[in-house]
Amino acid sequence: YKGEDIKLQIIYEDKDLLVINKQAGIVTHPAPGNETGTLVQALIHHAKNNLSDINGNNRPGIVHRLDKNTSGVMVVAKTEISHFKLCQMFSHHDLERRYNALVWGQPKNDGFIQKPIGRSLINRKKMAISEKGKMALTKWKILDVYTPLATLIECKLETGRTHQIRVHLSDLGHSVIGDTLYGKPLQSKKLTSNIYKEKFKLLKSFNRQALHAKKLSFNHPITRKFLEFETSIPKDIL
């Protein structure tokens, strides 16, 4: 793949890795239907090919992914050794990842969801709660409540399954606002006032899942120095 001059918001960079604040709407790596304009092309352009190629030319430096419409902190490997060690850290969960999500309705206080996630048997593009899947654990707590429409929560990932937060919150009955794949909006007929009905329409028209990778902290794979990166909630969610 060739590099493309796509603006990157770089939070941190050294010779081993770089940390970016990914904007919503950009795909992490090329795939059928999204061959150009991805994060990979932006990274190739920025790093002048100085990225690890453990995953081959298709995914240089990509250690973990954020969905196309999820924004937030993401780490990218620049060398083979840092790639290998970062992958180990992700598989052993030796790092902390926190997300902000704006969800429908009002969940009860705080809690955790521990349910296995696997590929959906009905729709292969979706993940689902499945006994045959891999165990997944999401901890969550309430940050702010916008009664009766929505709640801002923080999720802490103890495992990193595909679409984990989106699947778990949907199963909880409080799916992420703007999530067209797993979303279950509130029933608008339960809303009494016209003000709420107007706000409901506005929320329903939000055009991406309101999910943001807020925080990532880990020990540097090479120097072992503790690194912590935090980004603010993007304007569209605010």
PDB file of N, CA and C in Angstrom, residues 20-24 26-29 39 62-75 97-99 157 163 166 209 211-214:
ATOM      1  N   ILE A  20      -1.888   7.592  18.766  1.00  0.00           N
ATOM      2  CA  ILE A  20      -2.698   8.586  18.058  1.00  0.00           C
ATOM      3  C   ILE A  20      -4.081   8.721  18.690  1.00  0.00           C
ATOM      4  N   ASN A  21      -4.712   9.830  18.395  1.00  0.00           N
ATOM      5  CA  ASN A  21      -6.120  10.018  18.730  1.00  0.00           C
ATOM      6  C   ASN A  21      -6.869   9.868  17.409  1.00  0.00           C
ATOM      7  N   LYS A  22      -7.441   8.688  17.190  1.00  0.00           N
ATOM      8  CA  LYS A  22      -8.102   8.392  15.916  1.00  0.00           C
ATOM      9  C   LYS A  22      -9.438   9.116  15.810  1.00  0.00           C
ATOM     10  N   GLN A  23      -9.668   9.778  14.672  1.00  0.00           N
ATOM     11  CA  GLN A  23     -10.970  10.408  14.490  1.00  0.00           C
ATOM     12  C   GLN A  23     -11.997   9.366  14.036  1.00  0.00           C
ATOM     13  N   ALA A  24     -13.270   9.640  14.282  1.00  0.00           N
ATOM     14  CA  ALA A  24     -14.335   8.736  13.827  1.00  0.00           C
ATOM     15  C   ALA A  24     -14.426   8.809  12.312  1.00  0.00           C
ATOM     16  N   ILE A  26     -12.813   6.876  10.111  1.00  0.00           N
ATOM     17  CA  ILE A  26     -11.657   6.349   9.366  1.00  0.00           C
ATOM     18  C   ILE A  26     -11.460   4.878   9.726  1.00  0.00           C
ATOM     19  N   VAL A  27     -11.298   4.050   8.701  1.00  0.00           N
ATOM     20  CA  VAL A  27     -11.107   2.607   8.892  1.00  0.00           C
ATOM     21  C   VAL A  27      -9.654   2.366   9.287  1.00  0.00           C
ATOM     22  N   THR A  28      -9.426   1.382  10.170  1.00  0.00           N
ATOM     23  CA  THR A  28      -8.055   1.134  10.647  1.00  0.00           C
ATOM     24  C   THR A  28      -7.147   0.617   9.533  1.00  0.00           C
ATOM     25  N   HIS A  29      -7.592  -0.418   8.820  1.00  0.00           N
ATOM     26  CA  HIS A  29      -6.721  -0.960   7.768  1.00  0.00           C
ATOM     27  C   HIS A  29      -7.520  -1.320   6.518  1.00  0.00           C
ATOM     28  N   LEU A  39      -6.386   4.346   8.040  1.00  0.00           N
ATOM     29  CA  LEU A  39      -5.354   4.722   8.999  1.00  0.00           C
ATOM     30  C   LEU A  39      -3.985   4.195   8.557  1.00  0.00           C
ATOM     31  N   ILE A  62      -0.115  -2.274  12.998  1.00  0.00           N
ATOM     32  CA  ILE A  62      -1.424  -2.361  13.664  1.00  0.00           C
ATOM     33  C   ILE A  62      -1.418  -3.475  14.713  1.00  0.00           C
ATOM     34  N   VAL A  63      -1.536  -3.066  15.965  1.00  0.00           N
ATOM     35  CA  VAL A  63      -1.504  -4.002  17.094  1.00  0.00           C
ATOM     36  C   VAL A  63      -2.936  -4.310  17.556  1.00  0.00           C
ATOM     37  N   HIS A  64      -3.785  -3.287  17.527  1.00  0.00           N
ATOM     38  CA  HIS A  64      -5.198  -3.455  17.892  1.00  0.00           C
ATOM     39  C   HIS A  64      -5.994  -2.488  17.033  1.00  0.00           C
ATOM     40  N   ARG A  65      -7.312  -2.674  17.010  1.00  0.00           N
ATOM     41  CA  ARG A  65      -8.142  -1.851  16.138  1.00  0.00           C
ATOM     42  C   ARG A  65      -9.179  -1.075  16.932  1.00  0.00           C
ATOM     43  N   LEU A  66      -9.591   0.037  16.354  1.00  0.00           N
ATOM     44  CA  LEU A  66     -10.824   0.682  16.796  1.00  0.00           C
ATOM     45  C   LEU A  66     -11.753   0.630  15.595  1.00  0.00           C
ATOM     46  N   ASP A  67     -13.029   0.367  15.833  1.00  0.00           N
ATOM     47  CA  ASP A  67     -13.988   0.330  14.732  1.00  0.00           C
ATOM     48  C   ASP A  67     -13.969   1.651  13.970  1.00  0.00           C
ATOM     49  N   LYS A  68     -14.388   1.591  12.725  1.00  0.00           N
ATOM     50  CA  LYS A  68     -14.399   2.780  11.867  1.00  0.00           C
ATOM     51  C   LYS A  68     -15.010   3.991  12.570  1.00  0.00           C
ATOM     52  N   ASN A  69     -16.165   3.802  13.201  1.00  0.00           N
ATOM     53  CA  ASN A  69     -16.876   4.944  13.783  1.00  0.00           C
ATOM     54  C   ASN A  69     -16.624   5.139  15.276  1.00  0.00           C
ATOM     55  N   THR A  70     -15.583   4.496  15.773  1.00  0.00           N
ATOM     56  CA  THR A  70     -15.167   4.738  17.164  1.00  0.00           C
ATOM     57  C   THR A  70     -13.936   5.635  17.115  1.00  0.00           C
ATOM     58  N   SER A  71     -13.918   6.642  17.980  1.00  0.00           N
ATOM     59  CA  SER A  71     -12.773   7.555  18.024  1.00  0.00           C
ATOM     60  C   SER A  71     -11.912   7.199  19.233  1.00  0.00           C
ATOM     61  N   GLY A  72     -10.712   7.813  19.289  1.00  0.00           N
ATOM     62  CA  GLY A  72      -9.947   7.708  20.520  1.00  0.00           C
ATOM     63  C   GLY A  72      -8.528   7.177  20.415  1.00  0.00           C
ATOM     64  N   VAL A  73      -7.974   6.854  21.586  1.00  0.00           N
ATOM     65  CA  VAL A  73      -6.549   6.526  21.725  1.00  0.00           C
ATOM     66  C   VAL A  73      -6.221   5.156  21.147  1.00  0.00           C
ATOM     67  N   MET A  74      -5.150   5.129  20.383  1.00  0.00           N
ATOM     68  CA  MET A  74      -4.722   3.886  19.744  1.00  0.00           C
ATOM     69  C   MET A  74      -3.203   3.866  19.672  1.00  0.00           C
ATOM     70  N   VAL A  75      -2.596   2.706  19.962  1.00  0.00           N
ATOM     71  CA  VAL A  75      -1.137   2.603  19.897  1.00  0.00           C
ATOM     72  C   VAL A  75      -0.742   1.832  18.632  1.00  0.00           C
ATOM     73  N   ARG A  97      -7.574  -0.038  29.422  1.00  0.00           N
ATOM     74  CA  ARG A  97      -8.318   0.670  28.372  1.00  0.00           C
ATOM     75  C   ARG A  97      -9.670   1.102  28.907  1.00  0.00           C
ATOM     76  N   ARG A  98      -9.942   2.391  28.805  1.00  0.00           N
ATOM     77  CA  ARG A  98     -11.246   2.906  29.240  1.00  0.00           C
ATOM     78  C   ARG A  98     -11.921   3.643  28.089  1.00  0.00           C
ATOM     79  N   TYR A  99     -13.218   3.441  28.002  1.00  0.00           N
ATOM     80  CA  TYR A  99     -14.012   4.052  26.937  1.00  0.00           C
ATOM     81  C   TYR A  99     -15.145   4.870  27.543  1.00  0.00           C
ATOM     82  N   LEU A 157     -12.296  -2.159  29.762  1.00  0.00           N
ATOM     83  CA  LEU A 157     -12.182  -3.457  29.094  1.00  0.00           C
ATOM     84  C   LEU A 157     -11.201  -4.350  29.832  1.00  0.00           C
ATOM     85  N   HIS A 163     -15.956  -5.823  18.899  1.00  0.00           N
ATOM     86  CA  HIS A 163     -17.254  -5.181  19.205  1.00  0.00           C
ATOM     87  C   HIS A 163     -17.724  -5.445  20.640  1.00  0.00           C
ATOM     88  N   ARG A 166     -19.988  -2.836  22.466  1.00  0.00           N
ATOM     89  CA  ARG A 166     -21.261  -2.671  21.754  1.00  0.00           C
ATOM     90  C   ARG A 166     -22.182  -3.870  21.971  1.00  0.00           C
ATOM     91  N   GLN A 209     -21.655   5.375  16.152  1.00  0.00           N
ATOM     92  CA  GLN A 209     -21.853   4.953  17.544  1.00  0.00           C
ATOM     93  C   GLN A 209     -21.124   5.926  18.463  1.00  0.00           C
ATOM     94  N   LEU A 211     -19.177   6.224  20.860  1.00  0.00           N
ATOM     95  CA  LEU A 211     -18.202   5.446  21.625  1.00  0.00           C
ATOM     96  C   LEU A 211     -16.812   6.031  21.384  1.00  0.00           C
ATOM     97  N   HIS A 212     -16.099   6.279  22.480  1.00  0.00           N
ATOM     98  CA  HIS A 212     -14.804   6.946  22.377  1.00  0.00           C
ATOM     99  C   HIS A 212     -13.792   6.262  23.299  1.00  0.00           C
ATOM    100  N   ALA A 213     -12.662   5.856  22.717  1.00  0.00           N
ATOM    101  CA  ALA A 213     -11.592   5.250  23.515  1.00  0.00           C
ATOM    102  C   ALA A 213     -10.859   6.373  24.238  1.00  0.00           C
ATOM    103  N   LYS A 214     -11.196   6.556  25.498  1.00  0.00           N
ATOM    104  CA  LYS A 214     -10.777   7.735  26.244  1.00  0.00           C
ATOM    105  C   LYS A 214      -9.353   7.619  26.796  1.00  0.00           C
TER     106      LYS A 214
END
